[in-house]
CSV table of C-alpha atoms and ligand atoms in Angstrom, one decimal:
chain,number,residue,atom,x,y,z
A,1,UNK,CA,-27.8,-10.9,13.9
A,2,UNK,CA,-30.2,-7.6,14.5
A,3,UNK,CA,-32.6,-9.3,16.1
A,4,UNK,CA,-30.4,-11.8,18.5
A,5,UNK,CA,-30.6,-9.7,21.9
A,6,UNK,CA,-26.9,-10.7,22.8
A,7,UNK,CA,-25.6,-8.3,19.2
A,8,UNK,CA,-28.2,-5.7,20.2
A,9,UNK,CA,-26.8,-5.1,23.7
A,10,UNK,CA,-23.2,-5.5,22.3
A,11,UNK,CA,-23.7,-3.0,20.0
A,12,UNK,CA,-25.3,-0.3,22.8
A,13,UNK,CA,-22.3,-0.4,25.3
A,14,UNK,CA,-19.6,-0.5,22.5
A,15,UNK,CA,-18.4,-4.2,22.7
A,16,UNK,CA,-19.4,-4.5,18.8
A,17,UNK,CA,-18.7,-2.3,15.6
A,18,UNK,CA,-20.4,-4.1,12.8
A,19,UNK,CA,-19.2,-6.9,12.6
A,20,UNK,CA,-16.0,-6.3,15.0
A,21,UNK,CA,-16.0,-7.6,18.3
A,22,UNK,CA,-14.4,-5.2,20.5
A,23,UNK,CA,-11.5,-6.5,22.7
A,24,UNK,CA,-9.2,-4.3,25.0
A,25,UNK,CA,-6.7,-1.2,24.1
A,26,UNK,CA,-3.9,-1.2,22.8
A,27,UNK,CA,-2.9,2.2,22.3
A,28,UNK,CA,-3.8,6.0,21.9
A,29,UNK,CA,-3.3,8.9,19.7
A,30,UNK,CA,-4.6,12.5,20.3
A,31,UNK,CA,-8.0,12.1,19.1
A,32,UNK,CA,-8.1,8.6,18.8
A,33,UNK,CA,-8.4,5.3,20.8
A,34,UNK,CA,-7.2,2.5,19.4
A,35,UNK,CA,-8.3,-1.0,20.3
A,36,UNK,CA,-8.3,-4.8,19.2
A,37,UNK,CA,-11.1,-6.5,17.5
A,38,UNK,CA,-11.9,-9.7,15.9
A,39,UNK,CA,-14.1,-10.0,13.1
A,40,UNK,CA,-17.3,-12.3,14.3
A,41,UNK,CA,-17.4,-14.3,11.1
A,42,UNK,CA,-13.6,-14.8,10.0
A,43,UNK,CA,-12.0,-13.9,13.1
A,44,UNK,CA,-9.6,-12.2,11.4
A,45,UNK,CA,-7.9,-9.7,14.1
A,46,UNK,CA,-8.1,-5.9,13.4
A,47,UNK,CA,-6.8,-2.8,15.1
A,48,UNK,CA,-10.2,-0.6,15.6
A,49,UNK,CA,-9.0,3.6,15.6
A,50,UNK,CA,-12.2,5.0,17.6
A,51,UNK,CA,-12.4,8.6,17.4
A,52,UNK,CA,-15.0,10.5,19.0
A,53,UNK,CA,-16.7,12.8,16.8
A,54,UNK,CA,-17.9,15.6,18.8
A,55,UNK,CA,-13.6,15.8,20.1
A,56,UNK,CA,-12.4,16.6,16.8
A,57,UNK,CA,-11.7,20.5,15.3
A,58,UNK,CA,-11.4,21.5,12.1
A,59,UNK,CA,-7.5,20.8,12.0
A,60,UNK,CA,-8.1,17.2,13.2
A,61,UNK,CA,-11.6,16.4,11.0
A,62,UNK,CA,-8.7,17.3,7.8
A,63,UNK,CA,-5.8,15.5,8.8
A,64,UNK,CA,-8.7,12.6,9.7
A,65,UNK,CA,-9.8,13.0,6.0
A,66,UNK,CA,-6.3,12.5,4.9
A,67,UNK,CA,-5.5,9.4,6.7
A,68,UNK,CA,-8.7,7.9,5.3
A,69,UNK,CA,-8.6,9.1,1.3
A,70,UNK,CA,-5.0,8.2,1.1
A,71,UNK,CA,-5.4,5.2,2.8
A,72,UNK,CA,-8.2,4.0,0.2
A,73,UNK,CA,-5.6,3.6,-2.3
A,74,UNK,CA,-3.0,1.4,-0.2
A,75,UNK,CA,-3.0,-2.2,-0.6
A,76,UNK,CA,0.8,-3.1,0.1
A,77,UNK,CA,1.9,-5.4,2.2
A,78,UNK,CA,4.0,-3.4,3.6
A,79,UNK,CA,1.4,-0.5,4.3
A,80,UNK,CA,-0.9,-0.9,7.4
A,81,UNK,CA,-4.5,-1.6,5.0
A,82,UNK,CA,-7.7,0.1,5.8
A,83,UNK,CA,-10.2,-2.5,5.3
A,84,UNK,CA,-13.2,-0.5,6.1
A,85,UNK,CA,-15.0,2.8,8.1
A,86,UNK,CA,-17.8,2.4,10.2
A,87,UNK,CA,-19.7,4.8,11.6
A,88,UNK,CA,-22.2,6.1,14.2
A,89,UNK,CA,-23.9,8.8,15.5
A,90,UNK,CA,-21.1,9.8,17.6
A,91,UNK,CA,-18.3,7.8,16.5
A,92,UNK,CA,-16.1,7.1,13.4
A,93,UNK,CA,-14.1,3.5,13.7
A,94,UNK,CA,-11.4,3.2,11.5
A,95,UNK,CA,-10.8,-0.5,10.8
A,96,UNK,CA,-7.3,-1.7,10.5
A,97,UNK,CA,-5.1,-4.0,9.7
A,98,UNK,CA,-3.7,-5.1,13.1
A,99,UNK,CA,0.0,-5.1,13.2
A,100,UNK,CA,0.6,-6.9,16.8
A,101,UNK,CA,4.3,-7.0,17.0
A,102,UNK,CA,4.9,-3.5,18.7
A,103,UNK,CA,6.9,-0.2,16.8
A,104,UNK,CA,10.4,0.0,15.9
A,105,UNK,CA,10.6,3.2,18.3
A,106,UNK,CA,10.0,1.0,21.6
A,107,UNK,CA,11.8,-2.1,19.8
A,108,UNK,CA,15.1,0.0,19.4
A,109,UNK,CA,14.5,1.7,22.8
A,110,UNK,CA,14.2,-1.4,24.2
A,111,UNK,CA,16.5,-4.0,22.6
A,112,UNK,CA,19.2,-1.4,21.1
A,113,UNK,CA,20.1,-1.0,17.4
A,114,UNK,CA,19.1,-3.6,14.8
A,115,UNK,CA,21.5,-6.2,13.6
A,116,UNK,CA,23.0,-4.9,10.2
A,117,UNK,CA,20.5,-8.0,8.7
A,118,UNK,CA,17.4,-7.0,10.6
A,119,UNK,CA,18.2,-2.8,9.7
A,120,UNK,CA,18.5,-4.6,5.9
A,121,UNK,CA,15.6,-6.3,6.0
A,122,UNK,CA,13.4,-3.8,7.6
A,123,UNK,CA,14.6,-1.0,5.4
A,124,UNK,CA,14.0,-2.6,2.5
A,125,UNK,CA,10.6,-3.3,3.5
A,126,UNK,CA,9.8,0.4,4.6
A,127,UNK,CA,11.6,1.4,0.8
A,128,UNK,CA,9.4,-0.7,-0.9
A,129,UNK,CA,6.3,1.2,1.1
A,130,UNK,CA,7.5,4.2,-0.4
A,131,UNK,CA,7.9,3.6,-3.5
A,132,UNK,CA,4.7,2.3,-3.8
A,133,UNK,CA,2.9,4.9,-2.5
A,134,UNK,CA,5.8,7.4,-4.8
A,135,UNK,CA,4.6,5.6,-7.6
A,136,UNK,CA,0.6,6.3,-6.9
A,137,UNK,CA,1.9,9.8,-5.9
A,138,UNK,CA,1.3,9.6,-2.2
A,139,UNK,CA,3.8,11.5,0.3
A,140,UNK,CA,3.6,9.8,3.7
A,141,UNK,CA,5.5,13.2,5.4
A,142,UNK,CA,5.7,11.7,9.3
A,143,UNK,CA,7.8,8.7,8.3
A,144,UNK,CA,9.7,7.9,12.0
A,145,UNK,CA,10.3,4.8,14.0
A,146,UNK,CA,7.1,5.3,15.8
A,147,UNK,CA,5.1,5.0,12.4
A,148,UNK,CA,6.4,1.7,11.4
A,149,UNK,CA,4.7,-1.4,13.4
A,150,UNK,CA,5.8,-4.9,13.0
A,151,UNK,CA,3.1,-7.7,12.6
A,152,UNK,CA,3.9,-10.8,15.2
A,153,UNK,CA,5.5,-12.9,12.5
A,154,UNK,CA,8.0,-9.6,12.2
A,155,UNK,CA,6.6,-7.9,9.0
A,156,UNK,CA,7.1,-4.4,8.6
A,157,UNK,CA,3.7,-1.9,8.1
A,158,UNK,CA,4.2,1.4,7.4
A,159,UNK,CA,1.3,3.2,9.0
A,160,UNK,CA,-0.2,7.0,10.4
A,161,UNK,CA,-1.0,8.5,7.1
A,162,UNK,CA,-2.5,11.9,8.8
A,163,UNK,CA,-0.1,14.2,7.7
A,164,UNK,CA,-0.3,11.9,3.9
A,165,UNK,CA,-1.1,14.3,0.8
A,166,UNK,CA,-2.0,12.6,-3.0
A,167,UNK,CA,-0.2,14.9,-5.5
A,168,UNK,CA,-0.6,15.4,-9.3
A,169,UNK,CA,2.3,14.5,-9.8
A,170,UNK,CA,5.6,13.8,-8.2
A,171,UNK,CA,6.9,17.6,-8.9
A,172,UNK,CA,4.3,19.1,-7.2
A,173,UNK,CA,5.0,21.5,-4.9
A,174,UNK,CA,3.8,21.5,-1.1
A,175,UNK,CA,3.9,24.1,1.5
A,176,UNK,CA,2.9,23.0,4.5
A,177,UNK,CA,5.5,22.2,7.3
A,178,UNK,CA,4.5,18.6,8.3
A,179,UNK,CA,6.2,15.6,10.0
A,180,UNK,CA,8.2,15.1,13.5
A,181,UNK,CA,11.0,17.6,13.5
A,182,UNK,CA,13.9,15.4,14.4
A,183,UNK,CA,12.7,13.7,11.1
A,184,UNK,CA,12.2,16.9,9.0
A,185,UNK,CA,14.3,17.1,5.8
A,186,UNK,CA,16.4,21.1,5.9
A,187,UNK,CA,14.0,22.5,3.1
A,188,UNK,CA,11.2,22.3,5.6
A,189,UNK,CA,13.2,24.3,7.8
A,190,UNK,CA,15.0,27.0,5.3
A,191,UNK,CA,12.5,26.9,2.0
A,192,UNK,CA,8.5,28.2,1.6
A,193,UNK,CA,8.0,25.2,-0.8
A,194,UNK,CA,9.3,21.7,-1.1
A,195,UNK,CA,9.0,18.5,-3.0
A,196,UNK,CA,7.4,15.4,-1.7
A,197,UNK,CA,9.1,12.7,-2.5
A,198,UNK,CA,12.8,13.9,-1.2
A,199,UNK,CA,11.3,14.7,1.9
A,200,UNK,CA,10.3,11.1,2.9
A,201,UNK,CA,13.9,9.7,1.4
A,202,UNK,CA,15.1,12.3,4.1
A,203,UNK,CA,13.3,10.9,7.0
A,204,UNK,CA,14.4,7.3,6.0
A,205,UNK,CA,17.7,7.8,5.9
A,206,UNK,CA,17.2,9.2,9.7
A,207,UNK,CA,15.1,5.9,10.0
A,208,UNK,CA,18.3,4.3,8.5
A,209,UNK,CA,20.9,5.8,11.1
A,210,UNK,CA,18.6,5.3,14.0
A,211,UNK,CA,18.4,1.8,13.0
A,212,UNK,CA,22.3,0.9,12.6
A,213,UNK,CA,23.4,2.5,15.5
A,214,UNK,CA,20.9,3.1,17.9
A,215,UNK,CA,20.9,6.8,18.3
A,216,UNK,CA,19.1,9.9,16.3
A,217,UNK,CA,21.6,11.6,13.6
A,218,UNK,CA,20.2,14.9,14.8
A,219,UNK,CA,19.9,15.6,18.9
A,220,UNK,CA,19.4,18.7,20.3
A,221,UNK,CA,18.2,20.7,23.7
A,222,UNK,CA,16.4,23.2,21.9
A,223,UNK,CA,14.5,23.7,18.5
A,224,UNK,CA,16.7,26.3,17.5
A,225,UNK,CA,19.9,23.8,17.9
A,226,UNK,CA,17.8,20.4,16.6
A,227,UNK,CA,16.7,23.2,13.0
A,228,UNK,CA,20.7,24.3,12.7
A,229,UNK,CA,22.5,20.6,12.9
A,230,UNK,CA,19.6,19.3,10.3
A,231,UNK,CA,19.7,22.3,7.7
A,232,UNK,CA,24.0,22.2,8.0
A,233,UNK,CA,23.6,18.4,7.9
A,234,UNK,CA,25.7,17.9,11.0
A,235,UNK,CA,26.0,13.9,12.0
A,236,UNK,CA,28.7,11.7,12.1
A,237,UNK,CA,28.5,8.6,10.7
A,238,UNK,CA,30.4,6.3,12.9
A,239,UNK,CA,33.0,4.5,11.4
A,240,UNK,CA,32.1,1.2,12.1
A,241,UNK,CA,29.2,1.0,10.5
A,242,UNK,CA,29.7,-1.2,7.0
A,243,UNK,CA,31.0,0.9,4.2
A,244,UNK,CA,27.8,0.1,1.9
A,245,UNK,CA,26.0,1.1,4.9
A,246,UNK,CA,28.0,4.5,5.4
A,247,UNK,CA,27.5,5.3,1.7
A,248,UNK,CA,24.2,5.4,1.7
A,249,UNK,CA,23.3,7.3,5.0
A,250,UNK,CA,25.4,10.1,3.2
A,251,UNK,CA,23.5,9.5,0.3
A,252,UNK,CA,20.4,10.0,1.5
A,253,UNK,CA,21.1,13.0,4.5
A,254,UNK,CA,22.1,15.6,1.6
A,255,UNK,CA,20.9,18.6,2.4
A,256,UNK,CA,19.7,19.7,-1.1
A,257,UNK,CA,17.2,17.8,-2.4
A,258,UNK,CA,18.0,17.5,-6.1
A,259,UNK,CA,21.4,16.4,-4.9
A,260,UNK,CA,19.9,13.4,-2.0
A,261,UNK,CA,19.3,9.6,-3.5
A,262,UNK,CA,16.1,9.3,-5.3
A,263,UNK,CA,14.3,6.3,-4.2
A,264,UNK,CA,15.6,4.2,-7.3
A,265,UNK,CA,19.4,5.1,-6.2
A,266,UNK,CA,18.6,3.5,-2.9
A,267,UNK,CA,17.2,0.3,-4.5
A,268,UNK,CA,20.3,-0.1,-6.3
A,269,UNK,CA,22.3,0.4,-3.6
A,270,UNK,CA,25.4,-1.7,-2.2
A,271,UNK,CA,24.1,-2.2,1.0
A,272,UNK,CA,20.8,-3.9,-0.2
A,273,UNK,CA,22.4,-5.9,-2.9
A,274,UNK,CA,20.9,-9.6,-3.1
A,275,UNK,CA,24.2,-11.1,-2.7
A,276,UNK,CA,24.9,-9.8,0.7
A,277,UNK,CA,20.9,-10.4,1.6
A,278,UNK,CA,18.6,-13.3,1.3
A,279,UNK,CA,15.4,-11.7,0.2
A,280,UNK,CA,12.7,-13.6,-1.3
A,281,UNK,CA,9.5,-11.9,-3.3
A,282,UNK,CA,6.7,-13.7,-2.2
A,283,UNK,CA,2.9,-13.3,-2.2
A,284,UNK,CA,1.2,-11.0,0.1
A,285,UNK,CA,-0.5,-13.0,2.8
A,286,UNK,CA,-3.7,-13.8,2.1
A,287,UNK,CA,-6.6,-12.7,4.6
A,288,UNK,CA,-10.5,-13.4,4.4
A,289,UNK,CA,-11.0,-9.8,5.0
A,290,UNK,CA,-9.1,-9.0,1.8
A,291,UNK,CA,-10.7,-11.8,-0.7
A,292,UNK,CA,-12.1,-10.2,-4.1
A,293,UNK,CA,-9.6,-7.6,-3.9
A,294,UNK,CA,-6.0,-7.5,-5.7
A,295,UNK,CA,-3.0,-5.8,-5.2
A,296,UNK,CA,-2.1,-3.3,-7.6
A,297,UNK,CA,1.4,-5.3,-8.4
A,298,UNK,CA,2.6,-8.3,-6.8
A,299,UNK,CA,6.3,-8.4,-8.3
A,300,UNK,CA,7.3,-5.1,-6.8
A,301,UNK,CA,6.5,-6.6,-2.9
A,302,UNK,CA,9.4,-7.6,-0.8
A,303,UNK,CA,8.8,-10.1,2.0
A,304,UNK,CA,11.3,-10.7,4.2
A,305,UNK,CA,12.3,-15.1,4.1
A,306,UNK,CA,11.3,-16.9,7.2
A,307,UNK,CA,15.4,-17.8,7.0
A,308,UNK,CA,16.3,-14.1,6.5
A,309,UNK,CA,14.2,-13.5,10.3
A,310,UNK,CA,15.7,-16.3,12.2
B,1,LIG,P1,-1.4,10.9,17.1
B,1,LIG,O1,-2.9,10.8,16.9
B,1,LIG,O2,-1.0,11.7,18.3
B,1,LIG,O3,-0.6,11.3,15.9
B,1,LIG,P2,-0.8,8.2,16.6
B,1,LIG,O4,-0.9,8.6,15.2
B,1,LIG,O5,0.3,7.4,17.0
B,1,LIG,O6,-0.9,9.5,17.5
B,1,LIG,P3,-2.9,6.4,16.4
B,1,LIG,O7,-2.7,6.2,14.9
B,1,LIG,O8,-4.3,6.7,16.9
B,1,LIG,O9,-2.2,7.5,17.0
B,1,LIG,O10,-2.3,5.1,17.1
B,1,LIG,C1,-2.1,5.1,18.5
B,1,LIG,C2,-1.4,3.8,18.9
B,1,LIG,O11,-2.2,2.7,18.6
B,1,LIG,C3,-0.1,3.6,18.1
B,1,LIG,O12,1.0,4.2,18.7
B,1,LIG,C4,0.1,2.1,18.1
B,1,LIG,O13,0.7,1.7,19.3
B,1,LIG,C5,-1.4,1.6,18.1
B,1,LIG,N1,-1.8,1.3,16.8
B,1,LIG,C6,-2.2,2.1,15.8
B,1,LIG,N2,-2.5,1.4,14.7
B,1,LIG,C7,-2.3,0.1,14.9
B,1,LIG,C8,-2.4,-1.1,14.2
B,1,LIG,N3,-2.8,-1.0,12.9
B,1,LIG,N4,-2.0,-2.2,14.7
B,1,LIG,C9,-1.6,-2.2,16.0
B,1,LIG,N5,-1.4,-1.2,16.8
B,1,LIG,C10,-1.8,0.0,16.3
């Protein structure tokens, strides 16, 4: 293919990464374009993250490294995969798994809160994403609706893992304030340190609320409001929302940590118990970009049913 004139000039004006064929955008971050791509051989669809290397500082070259040596270890299919990085002189292409079926931000926005089987079935998707990446001490801190994309058949992908950090060990302590502040558990608010894991269970139990009713737990006009109603947990859990479903929102928004659901108290929950939901544990979808490789454990993956979606 270096020799056929057609590549070569493909290549020069940016219509071709490697073996990607370059197709129009389909979104944008702060230092980053992001844009479609089909893979010239198995035309297997990717999402292409373009950054421009003479853009970034020092802040985003780390949080850049981040994203890329956490997301090395990922292979979940609930975790947006990073098959490969190419680069160039003047670029760095991140290539992606593509996950075509928009965020759950603009979904909610746009449709209004999730049936209680959809907010289910995509929690418990998101859930097992975290405890995978728990168990291979990974700490996603910027877990919000934006951050998990839906593939067109409706799969969840948990994805953006800028702000990500690989621990020692699950009781290391961090100190650096990270994540979207409606999001942000009360120790990063109150506390110099914090620990990892309790920190993501916070943000999904905001996921969770926004989810079943539509609306953020915590809304203010100001910073200074938004930090008080988070660190004096102040939400209301309205009351017709499903019991189980109640239960575990005030689980999980505890404002101490040792005191908030650990991610094994949310798998055993009520509200996710197999007799009230029609899960399935199925193989990962296989994908010619992915053959040779295996997933680190295939039993702990939940797929939602095709009957479960329709
Ligand atoms: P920022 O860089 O400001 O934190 P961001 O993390 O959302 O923003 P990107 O990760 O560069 O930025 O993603 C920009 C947009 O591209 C996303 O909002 C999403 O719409 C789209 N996108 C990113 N990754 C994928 C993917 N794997 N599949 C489909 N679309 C994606």
């Amino acid at each position: 293919m270096c020799k056929d004139d057609n590549t070569i000039k493909e290549l020069i004006i940016g219509r071709r990464v490697g073996f990607y064929k370059v197709r129009g955008e389909i979104g944008c971050g702060t230092f980053s374009r992001v844009k479609l791509a089909f893979h010239a051989l198995t035309k297997d669809k990717v999402a292409l993250k373009i950054l421009d290397k003479t853009r970034l500082d020092t802040q985003a070259q780390r949080l850049l490294s981040r994203e890329i040596s956490s997301m090395e270890f990922l292979r979940h299919p609930n975790v947006v995969l990073l098959y490969e990085v190419v680069e160039t002189p003047s670029r760095l292409h991140l290539v992606l798994e593509y996950a075509g079926g928009g965020d759950l931000h603009n979904r909610i926005c746009n449709e209004g809160k999730l049936s209680d089987t959809t907010s289910k079935i995509t929690f418990a998707q998101i859930l097992s994403a975290i405890k995978y990446m728990h168990n291979i001490n990974i700490i996603h801190r910027d877990l919000k609706a934006e951050n998990v994309l839906f593939t067109s058949s409706g799969c969840v992908k948990v994805a953006d893992f800028g702000f990500s950090t690989r621990v020692s060990n699950r009781n290391k302590v961090l100190d650096t304030f990270c994540g979207s502040p409606p999001y942000a558990a009360p120790e990063l608010f109150q506390d110099e340190c914090y620990l990892g894991p309790p920190v993501d269970v916070w943000a999904m139990g905001v996921l969770l609320f926004f989810m079943v009713t539509g609306t953020m737990p915590f809304r203010a006009d100001t910073m200074g409001k938004l930090r008080r109603s988070i660190i004096e947990a102040n939400y209301i859990v309205p009351p017709w929302l499903p019991g189980p479903c109640q239960r575990l929102i005030k689980g999980i928004l505890k404002t101490i940590p040792a005191e908030r659901y650990a991610v094994d108290q949310i798998l055993g929950c009520d509200w996710l118990l197999p007799v009230e939901f029609p899960w399935s544990l199925v193989a990962p979808e296989p994908t010619g970009l992915l053959e040779g490789h295996h997933r680190a454990d295939d039993r702990l993956y939940c797929l939602p049913c095709k009957s479960a979606e329709s």
